[in-house]
Coordinates of C-alpha atoms and ligand atoms in Angstrom, one line a residue:
X1 CA 62.6 153.5 74.0
X2 CA 65.5 153.9 71.6
X3 CA 68.2 156.0 73.1
X4 CA 68.3 159.6 71.8
X5 CA 71.9 159.0 70.8
X6 CA 71.2 156.5 68.1
X7 CA 68.1 158.3 66.9
X8 CA 70.2 161.5 66.6
X9 CA 73.0 159.8 64.8
X10 CA 70.6 158.1 62.3
X11 CA 69.2 161.6 61.5
X12 CA 72.5 163.1 60.7
X13 CA 73.0 163.7 57.0
X14 CA 76.7 163.0 57.3
X15 CA 78.1 160.5 59.7
X16 CA 81.3 161.3 61.5
X17 CA 83.9 158.6 62.4
X18 CA 82.7 158.9 66.0
X19 CA 79.1 158.2 64.8
X20 CA 80.2 155.1 62.9
X21 CA 82.1 153.7 65.8
X22 CA 79.1 154.2 68.0
X23 CA 76.9 152.4 65.5
X24 CA 79.3 149.5 65.2
X25 CA 79.1 149.0 68.9
X26 CA 75.3 149.1 69.2
X27 CA 73.4 146.3 70.8
X28 CA 69.8 145.2 71.4
X29 CA 67.3 147.9 70.5
X30 CA 69.8 150.3 69.2
X31 CA 71.2 147.6 66.9
X32 CA 67.7 147.0 65.7
X33 CA 67.1 150.6 65.1
X34 CA 70.3 150.7 62.9
X35 CA 69.1 147.7 60.9
X36 CA 65.6 149.2 60.5
X37 CA 67.1 152.5 59.1
X38 CA 69.3 150.6 56.7
X39 CA 66.4 148.5 55.4
X40 CA 64.4 151.7 54.9
X41 CA 67.3 153.3 53.0
X42 CA 67.6 150.3 50.8
X43 CA 63.9 150.4 50.0
X44 CA 63.9 154.1 49.2
X45 CA 67.1 154.2 47.2
X46 CA 67.6 150.8 45.4
X47 CA 64.3 149.1 46.0
X48 CA 63.8 145.5 47.0
X49 CA 65.5 144.0 44.0
X50 CA 68.3 141.6 44.3
X51 CA 70.8 141.2 41.5
X52 CA 72.4 137.9 40.7
X53 CA 76.0 137.6 39.6
X54 CA 77.0 134.0 38.6
X55 CA 80.3 133.4 40.2
X56 CA 82.9 131.4 38.2
X57 CA 86.0 130.5 40.2
X58 CA 88.1 130.3 37.1
X59 CA 91.6 129.2 38.5
X60 CA 93.1 128.7 41.9
X61 CA 96.8 129.2 41.1
X62 CA 98.1 132.3 42.9
X63 CA 101.5 134.0 42.9
X64 CA 100.7 135.7 46.3
X65 CA 101.0 134.6 49.8
X66 CA 98.3 136.6 51.7
X67 CA 98.5 135.3 55.3
X68 CA 94.7 134.7 55.5
X69 CA 93.9 132.9 52.3
X70 CA 93.7 129.1 51.8
X71 CA 94.8 129.1 48.1
X72 CA 98.0 131.2 48.8
X73 CA 101.0 130.1 46.8
X74 CA 102.6 128.5 49.8
X75 CA 99.8 126.0 50.4
X76 CA 100.4 122.7 48.7
X77 CA 97.2 121.0 49.8
X78 CA 95.1 121.9 46.8
X79 CA 95.4 120.7 43.3
X80 CA 96.0 123.7 41.1
X81 CA 93.4 124.1 38.3
X82 CA 92.3 126.4 35.6
X83 CA 88.9 125.8 33.9
X84 CA 88.9 125.2 30.3
X85 CA 87.2 127.6 27.9
X86 CA 84.4 125.2 27.2
X87 CA 83.8 124.8 30.9
X88 CA 83.6 128.6 31.4
X89 CA 81.4 129.0 28.3
X90 CA 79.1 126.3 29.6
X91 CA 78.7 128.2 33.0
X92 CA 78.0 131.4 31.1
X93 CA 75.4 129.5 29.1
X94 CA 73.7 128.4 32.4
X95 CA 73.8 132.1 33.5
X96 CA 72.1 133.1 30.2
X97 CA 69.5 130.3 30.2
X98 CA 68.5 131.2 33.7
X99 CA 68.5 135.0 33.1
X100 CA 71.4 135.9 35.3
X101 CA 72.4 139.0 33.3
X102 CA 75.8 139.2 34.9
X103 CA 78.8 137.0 35.8
X104 CA 82.0 137.3 37.9
X105 CA 85.2 135.6 36.9
X106 CA 87.5 135.3 39.9
X107 CA 90.8 133.6 40.4
X108 CA 94.1 133.7 42.2
X109 CA 96.5 136.4 41.0
X110 CA 98.4 135.4 38.0
X111 CA 100.1 138.1 35.8
X112 CA 102.0 136.1 33.3
X113 CA 101.3 136.9 29.6
X114 CA 99.9 133.5 28.9
X115 CA 97.2 134.1 31.6
X116 CA 96.5 137.6 30.5
X117 CA 96.0 136.6 26.9
X118 CA 93.9 133.6 27.8
X119 CA 91.6 135.8 29.9
X120 CA 91.4 138.3 27.0
X121 CA 90.5 135.6 24.4
X122 CA 87.9 134.1 26.8
X123 CA 86.3 137.5 27.3
X124 CA 86.0 137.9 23.5
X125 CA 84.4 134.4 23.3
X126 CA 81.9 135.3 26.1
X127 CA 81.0 138.5 24.3
X128 CA 80.4 136.6 21.1
X129 CA 78.5 133.8 22.6
X130 CA 76.1 136.1 24.5
X131 CA 76.1 138.8 21.9
X132 CA 77.2 141.2 24.5
X133 CA 74.1 140.5 26.6
X134 CA 75.9 139.4 29.7
X135 CA 77.9 141.8 31.9
X136 CA 81.2 140.6 33.0
X137 CA 82.9 141.5 36.3
X138 CA 86.5 140.4 36.8
X139 CA 88.2 139.7 40.1
X140 CA 91.7 138.7 39.1
X141 CA 93.8 140.8 41.4
X142 CA 96.3 143.4 40.8
X143 CA 97.4 143.8 37.1
X144 CA 99.2 146.4 35.0
X145 CA 97.2 149.2 33.5
X146 CA 97.9 147.7 30.0
X147 CA 96.3 144.4 31.2
X148 CA 93.3 146.1 32.7
X149 CA 92.8 148.0 29.5
X150 CA 93.2 144.9 27.3
X151 CA 90.6 143.1 29.4
X152 CA 88.2 146.2 29.3
X153 CA 88.4 146.4 25.5
X154 CA 87.8 142.6 25.3
X155 CA 84.5 143.0 27.1
X156 CA 84.9 143.4 30.9
X157 CA 82.7 146.0 32.5
X158 CA 83.4 145.8 36.2
X159 CA 86.2 144.9 38.5
X160 CA 86.3 143.8 42.0
X161 CA 89.5 144.4 44.1
X162 CA 89.2 144.4 47.8
X163 CA 91.5 146.7 49.5
X164 CA 91.2 144.1 52.3
X165 CA 91.8 146.7 55.0
X166 CA 92.2 150.4 54.5
X167 CA 94.9 150.8 57.2
X168 CA 98.4 150.4 55.6
X169 CA 100.0 149.3 58.9
X170 CA 97.4 146.6 59.5
X171 CA 97.9 145.5 55.8
X172 CA 101.6 144.9 56.6
X173 CA 100.7 142.5 59.4
X174 CA 98.5 140.4 57.1
X175 CA 100.9 140.1 54.2
X176 CA 104.5 139.3 53.5
X177 CA 106.6 142.5 53.5
X178 CA 107.6 142.7 49.8
X179 CA 106.8 144.4 46.5
X180 CA 104.1 141.9 45.6
X181 CA 102.2 142.6 48.7
X182 CA 101.9 146.4 48.8
X183 CA 99.0 148.5 50.1
X184 CA 99.8 151.5 47.9
X185 CA 100.1 149.4 44.8
X186 CA 96.7 147.9 45.5
X187 CA 95.3 151.4 46.0
X188 CA 96.9 152.5 42.7
X189 CA 95.3 149.5 41.0
X190 CA 91.8 150.7 42.2
X191 CA 92.6 154.2 40.8
X192 CA 93.7 152.8 37.4
X193 CA 90.6 150.8 37.2
X194 CA 88.5 153.9 37.8
X195 CA 90.5 155.8 35.3
X196 CA 89.8 153.2 32.7
X197 CA 86.1 153.5 33.3
X198 CA 85.5 150.2 34.9
X199 CA 82.7 150.0 37.5
X200 CA 84.8 149.6 40.6
X201 CA 84.1 147.4 43.5
X202 CA 86.2 147.0 46.7
X203 CA 85.8 145.5 50.1
X204 CA 87.3 144.4 53.3
X205 CA 87.4 141.4 55.7
X206 CA 85.9 141.8 59.1
X207 CA 87.1 140.4 62.4
X208 CA 90.8 140.0 61.4
X209 CA 93.5 139.6 63.9
X210 CA 94.8 143.0 65.1
X211 CA 91.8 144.8 63.5
X212 CA 90.0 147.3 65.7
X213 CA 86.5 148.9 65.5
X214 CA 88.2 152.1 64.6
X215 CA 89.8 150.4 61.7
X216 CA 86.4 149.2 60.5
X217 CA 85.0 152.7 60.8
X218 CA 88.0 153.9 58.7
X219 CA 87.2 151.2 56.1
X220 CA 83.6 152.5 55.7
X221 CA 85.0 156.1 55.4
X222 CA 87.4 154.8 52.8
X223 CA 84.6 153.4 50.7
X224 CA 82.8 156.8 50.9
X225 CA 85.9 158.9 50.1
X226 CA 86.8 156.6 47.2
X227 CA 83.3 157.0 46.0
X228 CA 83.1 153.3 45.2
X229 CA 80.4 151.8 43.0
X230 CA 80.1 148.4 44.6
X231 CA 81.3 146.7 47.8
X232 CA 81.7 143.1 48.8
X233 CA 82.8 142.6 52.4
X234 CA 82.4 139.7 54.8
X235 CA 83.8 138.1 57.9
X236 CA 87.3 136.8 58.0
X237 CA 87.2 133.0 58.6
X238 CA 90.4 131.3 59.6
X239 CA 91.9 128.6 57.4
X240 CA 94.1 125.9 59.0
X241 CA 96.8 126.1 56.3
X242 CA 97.5 129.8 56.8
X243 CA 99.9 131.8 58.9
X244 CA 96.9 133.7 60.6
X245 CA 95.6 130.5 62.0
X246 CA 98.0 130.9 64.9
X247 CA 95.7 133.7 66.2
X248 CA 92.5 131.7 66.1
X249 CA 92.1 131.9 69.9
X250 CA 92.5 135.7 69.9
X251 CA 89.7 136.3 67.3
X252 CA 86.2 137.4 68.0
X253 CA 83.8 134.5 68.1
X254 CA 82.3 133.7 64.6
X255 CA 78.8 134.9 65.7
X256 CA 80.3 138.3 66.6
X257 CA 82.3 138.6 63.4
X258 CA 79.0 137.8 61.6
X259 CA 77.1 140.4 63.5
X260 CA 79.8 143.0 62.9
X261 CA 79.6 142.3 59.2
X262 CA 75.8 142.8 59.3
X263 CA 76.4 146.1 61.0
X264 CA 79.1 147.1 58.4
X265 CA 76.5 146.4 55.6
X266 CA 73.9 148.4 57.4
X267 CA 76.0 151.4 58.0
X268 CA 77.4 151.4 54.5
X269 CA 73.9 151.4 53.1
X270 CA 73.2 154.5 55.2
X271 CA 76.5 156.1 54.1
X272 CA 76.3 155.3 50.4
X273 CA 72.6 155.0 49.6
X274 CA 72.7 154.0 45.9
X275 CA 75.7 151.6 45.6
X276 CA 75.6 147.9 45.0
X277 CA 76.4 145.9 48.2
X278 CA 77.0 142.1 48.1
X279 CA 75.6 139.6 50.5
X280 CA 78.8 137.6 50.6
X281 CA 79.3 133.8 50.8
X282 CA 81.5 134.2 53.8
X283 CA 78.4 135.4 55.7
X284 CA 76.6 132.2 54.7
X285 CA 79.6 130.1 55.9
X286 CA 78.9 131.4 59.4
X287 CA 75.1 131.4 59.4
X288 CA 73.1 129.3 57.0
X289 CA 70.8 132.3 56.5
X290 CA 73.7 134.8 56.5
X291 CA 73.1 136.2 53.0
X292 CA 69.4 136.7 53.5
X293 CA 70.1 138.5 56.8
X294 CA 72.5 140.7 54.9
X295 CA 69.8 141.5 52.3
X296 CA 67.5 142.5 55.1
X297 CA 69.9 145.2 56.3
X298 CA 70.9 146.7 53.0
X299 CA 72.7 144.4 50.6
X300 CA 71.2 143.9 47.1
X301 CA 73.6 141.6 45.2
X302 CA 74.1 137.8 45.5
X303 CA 76.7 135.7 43.7
X304 CA 75.4 132.2 43.1
X305 CA 78.3 129.8 42.5
X306 CA 78.5 128.5 38.9
X307 CA 81.9 126.8 39.3
X308 CA 81.8 123.1 38.3
X309 CA 81.4 121.0 41.5
X310 CA 84.7 119.1 40.8
X311 CA 86.8 122.3 41.3
X312 CA 85.1 123.6 44.4
X313 CA 87.1 121.7 46.9
X314 CA 90.2 123.3 45.5
X315 CA 88.9 126.9 45.8
X316 CA 88.7 127.1 49.5
X317 CA 89.8 130.6 50.5
X318 CA 88.5 129.9 54.0
X319 CA 87.0 126.9 56.0
X320 CA 83.4 125.8 56.0
X321 CA 82.8 127.4 52.6
X322 CA 79.2 126.6 51.9
X323 CA 77.6 124.9 48.8
X324 CA 80.8 123.1 47.8
X325 CA 78.8 120.1 46.7
X326 CA 75.7 121.9 45.3
X327 CA 75.6 122.4 41.5
X328 CA 74.4 125.6 39.9
X329 CA 70.8 124.3 39.5
X330 CA 70.6 123.4 43.1
X331 CA 72.1 126.7 44.2
X332 CA 69.5 128.5 42.1
X333 CA 66.3 126.9 43.6
X334 CA 67.6 127.1 47.1
X335 CA 68.3 130.9 46.7
X336 CA 65.0 131.7 45.2
X337 CA 63.1 130.5 48.2
X338 CA 65.5 132.2 50.7
X339 CA 65.3 135.6 48.9
X340 CA 61.6 135.6 48.8
X341 CA 61.6 134.8 52.4
X342 CA 63.8 137.9 53.0
X343 CA 61.1 140.0 51.3
X344 CA 63.1 140.8 48.1
X345 CA 62.5 139.9 44.5
X346 CA 65.2 138.7 42.1
X347 CA 65.8 141.1 39.2
X348 CA 66.2 138.4 36.5
X349 CA 67.5 139.6 33.1
X350 CA 68.8 143.0 34.5
X351 CA 72.4 143.9 34.4
X352 CA 72.0 145.8 37.6
X353 CA 74.7 148.4 37.3
X354 CA 74.8 150.4 40.5
X355 CA 72.8 153.6 40.4
X356 CA 75.8 155.2 41.8
X357 CA 77.9 154.3 38.8
X358 CA 75.2 155.6 36.5
X359 CA 75.1 158.9 38.2
X360 CA 78.9 159.1 38.5
X361 CA 79.4 158.7 34.8
X362 CA 76.8 161.4 34.0
X363 CA 78.9 163.8 36.2
X364 CA 82.3 162.7 34.5
Ligands
SAH1 N1 93.1 136.9 44.0 C1 92.0 137.9 43.9 C2 90.7 137.3 44.0 C3 90.4 136.1 44.7 S1 90.5 136.2 46.5 C4 92.3 138.9 45.0 O1 92.8 138.6 46.0 O2 91.8 140.0 44.8 C5 88.9 137.0 46.9 C6 88.8 137.5 48.3 O3 88.7 136.5 49.2 C7 90.0 138.3 48.8 O4 89.9 139.7 48.3 C8 89.7 138.2 50.4 O5 89.1 139.3 50.9 C9 88.8 137.0 50.5 N2 89.4 136.1 51.4 C10 90.6 135.4 51.3 N3 90.9 134.6 52.4 C11 89.8 134.8 53.3 C12 89.5 134.3 54.5 N4 90.3 133.5 55.2 N5 88.3 134.7 55.1 C13 87.4 135.5 54.4 N6 87.7 136.0 53.2 C14 88.8 135.6 52.6
SF4_2 FE1 95.9 135.0 46.1 FE2 93.7 136.6 46.3 FE3 94.2 134.5 48.1 FE4 95.8 136.7 48.2 S1 93.5 136.6 48.6 S2 96.5 134.6 48.2 S3 95.9 137.2 46.0 S4 93.7 134.3 45.9

């Protein structure tokens, strides 16, 4: 018998923070009841379709020094690279040929004019090559309003900028204390992106040092209050070359961080029924079937990696990143089998804008 408490919570039309904390702490049958409800919500509101976003890890140079990230400016272990235009266009061609209707261009944060112009011209070339048939998401960090606008006008449609943690005090513990690493600035960037009519995605890391269950509940409430269109969140995984590595013995075990991530996905699906939620690669880094498990509790987006294999060893944000030696073709066939096993179908050829976004712009 499932306890009446969880049954009651899952029937509430609006979850309170207390409800969310309770759900994050569920175990055994109650946990399965949560997952069952999330799966039902996914089926009812977004269906069993999975959208592919081909991920291009464009460059690993970064001006920032986030304490958790392997490619932070202060880490000299990696060879800094930027993909050439033709390498990017080739990856885009792969996406097109294989009917991935959407790509994500991600990199370390660079704000110099040469980089901004390079991305702008690349976006124009992608638009021309694909005759506007591929939707482009950018994940290039905090930029000025002018830059966001230039990129939007050059052809970008969506932007992913994780808030990382919604608690400003916790943010301070995870970043150097200076102007480049500023929680309100990050929030402002999200607001600017929204104002410029991007489809906006954000997200958090789960299982960070100093992070509490109450923080995670607040993160979910933040997504709801911000009325976000897409979310990508996953477990924090320590990287040996980063300052947070010193806390490795104080962290939750990886399996618990993974389980907490599944619960975050499930609760978010219940809270925000028609948004797009990614089954993130960091989940697969902990559990080989991590992404499929996320699909089964509410996620509906997967980002197959299209970065040329020669660069992948230099884009290690965290340790044990999976698929570093699998090329795009191998990634694709391995994913197809896994997704069908999870009971979903791949929506080839569809842009897959979140229904939430479509309804939001009708209201605007
Ligand atoms: N530079 C851009 C995009 C690249 S980083 C930005 O920061 O927005 C993409 C994401 O990787 C970050 O938002 C962060 O949430 C995640 N990430 C970085 N280090 C990580 C780690 N050690 N474990 C899990 N995720 C990590
Ligand atoms: Fe740079 Fe993004 Fe890593 Fe921070 S998380 S160091 S901004 S790549």
